[in-house]
Amino acid sequence: MSSSSLPGSSSSALHPLVPYGWDADWEAEFAPYAEQGLLPGRVARVDRGLCDVITPAGVVRADTEFVVPRDPMKVVCTGDWVAVDPEGSDPQYVRTLLPRRTAFVRSTSSKRSEGQVLATNIDHVVICVSLAVELDLGRIERFLALTMSSSNGEALLHKSALAWESGAQPLVVLTKSDLVPDATGRSYLVQDVETAAPGVQVLAVSSVTGEGMDVLAAVASSGTSVLLGVSGAGKSTLANALLGEDVMEVQATRDMDGKGRHTTTTRNLFALPGGGVLIDTPGLRGVGLWDAETGVGQVFSEIEDLAEECRFHDCAHESEPGCAVLAAVADGTLPERRLDSYRKLLRENQRIVAKTDARLRAELRRDWKLRHAEGRAAMAAKRGRL
């Protein structure tokens, strides 16, 4: 029997999984499993060892018992393409995961160095930020650093990157723009975010007035988009607007701080009526970096460019003579807030990487001891002059 005659085959563009992102490359990856009579499917939701998988035969509830790895970075996740038992099997199991093209990874709150995969095989990362509360530019920079570090393929699973490196494009969406009725005020807010997100499209949208929704729908119509943000950012409202129906439950935010109530508790995947695939995610309380040095460099590209003009190639931009970064802060061309945020994210990323890199841990210890000794020497010299 040829692979084109098997239940999981996609010999035509009318294959039922095309609206969920199926293409010729996925067909080629799946070919060995089609020969075994397995069905291709995309994971729409994962819950307690079971997952909803969209297959040519419809949505099936499959057990993940046979694909439970020791590596938490390889657990079944919303967005994965998998091979499942054929129709009629009871129970049905996920037999294998196809290699991921991209993955959005953050570090867990665990003291151990572990990553958590939030969504896979994504093309656009939509970072949702509510205009109902004061803008937190540092949080936006953190999301972008993680996005731009997200990895792709197997290498990606050991490296992090939320967007650019993996091929996934970031987009910052300022939701609830109707709560800022003054157009000039909205434009200033957009400019503030553009300063914190160089090279990234920033879009003000409102599901109430429809502002910006056509642009967002056009972006989402191509490939797979994932909505990310804290609770109350308006992700589920955006998802409903893009889907054209109230699929996701929505609750009002708290008046005192604009925070939401985690109405979305699982990551859910939907095919959009205008084309494209959407993954909605629960609100994130924290976004820990995961090997995101490259992402940090991209978010703060102007600092990286200035650093090339420093007198010393290993300049820490603290107090070194001939530091172009500090000179830019002094003359007002680089906001001090940006430099502080850059330092903070780099330090955090170093701590995360050092948990699994013994050589880096040793280097950090040596640097700390050196700085401590220099500090003691400076204090001793100061006392001697008094």
XYZ file of C-alpha atoms in Angstrom:
386
model
C 0.000 0.000 0.000
C 1.396 3.413 -0.925
C 1.548 6.181 1.638
C -0.876 8.259 -0.463
C -3.641 5.721 0.169
C -3.232 5.602 3.935
C -5.639 7.374 6.307
C -2.974 9.883 7.330
C -1.912 10.793 3.817
C -2.158 14.333 2.484
C -1.724 13.893 -1.248
C -3.887 16.954 -1.986
C -4.163 20.471 -0.663
C -7.661 19.556 0.544
C -6.283 17.406 3.363
C -8.435 18.017 6.463
C -5.422 19.089 8.549
C -4.360 21.913 6.193
C -6.389 24.494 8.190
C -4.332 23.457 11.245
C -0.965 23.986 9.564
C -0.350 20.689 7.759
C 1.949 21.049 4.740
C 4.262 19.065 2.483
C 7.135 19.189 4.983
C 4.997 17.764 7.778
C 3.775 15.086 5.349
C 7.369 14.119 4.615
C 8.194 13.962 8.342
C 5.147 11.781 8.939
C 5.695 9.374 6.035
C 7.343 6.572 8.118
C 4.411 6.596 10.552
C 1.849 6.640 7.739
C 3.410 3.368 6.562
C 2.601 1.955 9.999
C -1.047 2.949 9.667
C -0.867 5.719 12.290
C -2.814 8.957 12.037
C -1.215 12.417 11.960
C -2.650 14.990 14.304
C -2.013 18.324 15.965
C -2.322 18.679 19.729
C -5.034 21.199 20.590
C -5.006 20.800 24.370
C -3.126 18.857 27.061
C -4.597 18.001 30.441
C -3.256 15.558 33.042
C -1.599 13.058 30.746
C -4.345 13.169 28.126
C -4.583 15.407 25.084
C -7.089 16.438 22.461
C -5.594 15.708 19.035
C -7.076 17.011 15.792
C -6.765 14.222 13.182
C -8.231 13.546 9.725
C -10.801 11.391 11.522
C -11.799 14.239 13.874
C -10.769 15.197 17.392
C -9.596 12.234 19.472
C -8.751 12.013 23.165
C -5.365 10.336 23.336
C -3.180 9.078 26.178
C 0.454 10.276 26.301
C 1.750 7.337 28.343
C 4.175 6.209 25.640
C 5.728 9.658 25.112
C 6.519 10.727 28.669
C 10.215 11.712 28.640
C 12.498 12.503 31.544
C 13.370 15.763 29.829
C 10.582 18.290 30.637
C 11.460 20.129 27.427
C 10.137 17.207 25.391
C 6.732 16.647 26.956
C 3.695 16.780 24.684
C 2.576 20.395 24.303
C -0.165 22.339 22.544
C 0.946 22.895 18.959
C 2.868 19.620 18.616
C 2.368 17.367 15.607
C 2.066 13.734 16.655
C 1.333 10.223 15.419
C -1.636 8.543 17.109
C -3.276 5.140 16.937
C -5.699 4.668 14.021
C -9.436 5.140 14.341
C -11.108 2.311 16.221
C -8.282 1.741 18.704
C -9.457 1.847 22.300
C -7.781 3.522 24.041
C -5.865 5.627 21.540
C -2.273 6.597 22.349
C 0.149 9.226 21.112
C 2.939 7.097 19.700
C 5.526 9.764 18.849
C 6.119 13.500 18.447
C 7.324 14.917 15.149
C 10.413 17.178 15.441
C 9.426 20.698 16.467
C 10.166 23.623 14.196
C 9.933 26.203 16.967
C 9.125 26.288 20.669
C 8.398 29.004 23.185
C 10.353 28.187 26.349
C 10.612 29.862 29.734
C 12.439 28.798 32.876
C 10.336 27.285 35.633
C 10.062 28.659 39.150
C 11.938 25.582 40.343
C 15.343 26.054 41.973
C 16.621 23.509 39.480
C 17.544 24.661 35.983
C 14.512 23.505 34.021
C 12.692 24.889 31.033
C 8.951 24.802 30.412
C 7.624 24.620 26.871
C 4.522 26.797 26.513
C 3.708 26.290 22.822
C 5.323 24.697 19.790
C 5.507 25.066 16.016
C 4.624 28.756 16.127
C 5.210 31.479 13.534
C 4.057 34.593 15.413
C 4.370 35.467 19.103
C 1.712 38.039 20.025
C 2.648 39.726 23.300
C -0.529 41.224 24.763
C -0.203 44.293 26.993
C -3.239 46.021 28.504
C -3.618 49.784 28.259
C -6.014 49.621 31.216
C -3.000 49.775 33.538
C 0.304 51.635 33.531
C 2.771 50.312 30.964
C 5.536 48.124 32.364
C 8.271 48.503 29.746
C 10.626 46.210 31.661
C 8.103 43.362 31.440
C 7.696 43.937 27.702
C 11.481 43.778 27.282
C 11.535 40.525 29.270
C 8.847 38.934 27.081
C 10.692 40.010 23.949
C 14.058 38.733 25.206
C 12.505 35.346 25.807
C 10.674 35.441 22.482
C 13.730 36.349 20.485
C 15.692 33.554 22.071
C 13.179 30.764 21.430
C 14.718 27.824 19.769
C 13.880 25.739 16.769
C 14.237 22.037 16.124
C 16.075 19.787 18.546
C 18.796 22.407 19.036
C 16.098 24.854 20.036
C 15.044 22.609 22.869
C 18.388 23.178 24.557
C 18.695 26.811 23.846
C 15.779 29.274 24.379
C 14.348 31.886 22.130
C 10.920 33.203 21.931
C 10.871 34.463 18.433
C 13.306 35.849 15.918
C 15.989 33.156 16.014
C 13.404 30.432 15.765
C 11.735 32.053 12.811
C 8.750 33.132 14.920
C 8.081 36.858 14.604
C 7.178 38.910 17.709
C 4.347 41.435 17.713
C 3.411 43.641 20.681
C -0.344 44.249 20.863
C -1.578 47.024 23.159
C -5.075 45.844 24.052
C -8.093 47.813 25.303
C -7.036 50.899 23.356
C -10.597 52.220 23.696
C -9.738 52.999 27.334
C -7.290 55.633 26.041
C -9.703 57.697 23.916
C -7.190 60.439 23.113
C -5.462 59.520 19.848
C -2.392 61.595 20.696
C -2.050 59.864 24.066
C -2.303 56.455 22.391
C 0.379 57.386 19.876
C 2.749 58.367 22.696
C 2.162 55.007 24.399
C 2.882 53.196 21.134
C 6.093 55.213 20.730
C 7.183 54.347 24.284
C 6.770 50.643 23.535
C 8.512 50.964 20.160
C 11.514 52.426 22.018
C 11.559 49.352 24.280
C 11.012 47.006 21.319
C 13.303 48.125 18.476
C 12.430 46.486 15.178
C 9.201 44.964 16.504
C 5.757 45.910 15.210
C 3.616 47.557 17.917
C -0.138 47.657 17.383
C -2.894 49.285 19.455
C -6.119 47.262 19.241
C -9.610 47.255 20.682
C -12.162 44.472 20.419
C -14.794 47.109 21.303
C -14.102 49.675 18.562
C -12.332 47.300 16.168
C -9.184 49.456 16.041
C -6.232 47.456 14.747
C -8.166 44.180 14.568
C -7.900 43.971 10.773
C -4.106 44.232 10.963
C -3.929 41.626 13.739
C -6.235 39.277 11.807
C -4.015 39.644 8.726
C -0.930 38.673 10.749
C -2.709 35.729 12.400
C -4.022 34.429 9.062
C -0.538 33.257 8.148
C 0.850 30.325 10.134
C 0.396 29.703 13.857
C 0.175 32.557 16.365
C 0.398 32.269 20.147
C -1.087 34.858 22.515
C 1.092 35.594 25.560
C 0.700 37.992 28.461
C -0.248 38.375 32.082
C -3.786 37.756 33.362
C -6.098 40.591 32.437
C -4.162 41.488 29.283
C -7.168 40.658 27.138
C -5.871 37.511 25.409
C -9.128 35.573 25.561
C -11.133 38.586 24.384
C -8.777 38.907 21.421
C -9.092 35.182 20.727
C -12.891 35.449 20.666
C -12.728 38.459 18.348
C -10.409 36.664 15.925
C -12.507 33.499 16.037
C -15.739 35.415 15.545
C -17.460 33.664 18.453
C -17.222 33.413 22.233
C -15.088 30.302 22.525
C -12.951 31.440 25.462
C -14.464 32.452 28.794
C -13.807 36.065 29.765
C -14.067 37.748 33.181
C -13.748 41.365 34.193
C -10.417 42.503 35.579
C -10.078 43.870 39.113
C -10.648 47.605 39.194
C -7.873 48.232 41.724
C -4.995 46.866 39.657
C -6.383 45.674 36.344
C -5.389 42.067 37.024
C -7.368 39.149 35.664
C -8.596 35.959 37.291
C -6.930 33.262 35.155
C -10.104 32.324 33.278
C -7.960 30.415 30.758
C -6.380 27.451 32.551
C -5.029 25.419 29.628
C -3.353 26.205 26.317
C -5.897 25.823 23.513
C -5.441 25.652 19.734
C -8.020 26.806 17.183
C -8.240 27.165 13.398
C -9.173 30.748 12.490
C -12.027 31.351 10.037
C -9.832 33.636 7.903
C -6.952 31.165 7.842
C -4.152 30.543 10.297
C -4.033 28.867 13.685
C -4.298 30.500 17.102
C -3.027 29.259 20.477
C -4.436 31.000 23.555
C -2.503 30.583 26.806
C -3.204 31.158 30.517
C -1.946 34.396 32.033
C 1.712 34.212 33.018
C 2.564 35.344 36.548
C 6.270 35.260 35.807
C 8.466 34.945 32.740
C 11.815 33.444 33.658
C 14.535 33.682 31.021
C 15.860 30.459 29.548
C 19.312 30.785 27.920
C 18.201 34.035 26.311
C 21.471 35.938 25.881
C 20.926 36.326 22.146
C 17.381 37.522 22.741
C 18.560 40.105 25.255
C 21.112 41.322 22.713
C 18.400 41.786 20.094
C 16.006 43.601 22.414
C 18.787 45.983 23.437
C 20.442 46.190 20.043
C 21.312 49.874 20.477
C 23.347 49.030 23.593
C 25.099 46.181 21.783
C 25.968 48.583 18.947
C 27.311 51.191 21.374
C 29.377 48.529 23.162
C 31.389 47.984 19.989
C 32.697 51.547 20.355
C 33.889 51.053 23.969
C 37.643 51.314 24.567
C 37.797 47.822 26.103
C 36.240 44.839 24.324
C 35.155 43.325 27.662
C 33.714 46.582 29.005
C 31.064 45.962 31.683
C 29.595 49.465 31.225
C 29.958 50.186 34.923
C 32.747 52.744 35.391
C 35.351 51.913 32.748
C 37.093 54.802 30.945
C 36.116 55.221 27.316
C 32.765 53.464 27.749
C 30.506 54.507 24.859
C 27.433 53.125 26.620
C 27.916 55.283 29.724
C 28.680 58.265 27.486
C 25.341 57.753 25.720
C 23.563 57.692 29.086
C 25.375 60.866 30.137
C 24.410 62.789 26.990
C 20.808 61.552 27.112
C 20.806 59.501 23.905
C 20.378 56.244 25.893
C 17.771 56.188 28.689
C 19.277 54.986 31.954
C 16.194 52.779 32.421
C 17.177 50.818 29.303
C 20.700 50.197 30.586
C 19.392 49.108 33.999
C 16.949 46.682 32.358
C 19.702 45.320 30.088
C 21.998 44.660 33.044
C 19.218 43.016 35.044
C 18.223 40.594 32.286
C 21.838 39.673 31.501
C 22.537 38.943 35.193
C 19.406 36.809 35.468
C 20.245 34.897 32.322
C 23.773 34.247 33.596
C 22.384 32.760 36.807
C 20.051 30.474 34.857
C 22.784 29.239 32.517
C 25.280 28.821 35.382
C 22.997 26.236 37.013
C 23.936 23.768 34.279
C 27.347 25.141 33.219
C 30.086 24.379 35.749
C 32.696 26.434 33.881
C 30.445 29.498 33.861
C 29.755 29.035 37.589
C 33.493 29.020 38.245
C 33.984 32.150 36.114
C 31.204 33.969 37.967
C 32.754 33.005 41.309
C 36.144 34.299 40.169
C 34.598 37.567 38.980
C 32.773 37.973 42.292
C 35.929 37.349 44.310
C 37.897 39.784 42.149
C 35.286 42.521 42.511
C 35.083 41.851 46.263
C 38.869 42.147 46.588
C 38.905 45.350 44.531
C 36.164 46.768 46.746
C 38.142 45.952 49.922
C 41.302 47.480 48.434
C 39.423 50.650 47.516
C 37.972 50.956 51.005
C 41.406 50.386 52.576
C 42.938 53.067 50.367
C 40.144 55.464 51.252
C 40.640 54.898 54.979
C 44.385 55.394 54.560
C 43.793 58.839 53.088
C 41.481 59.899 55.907
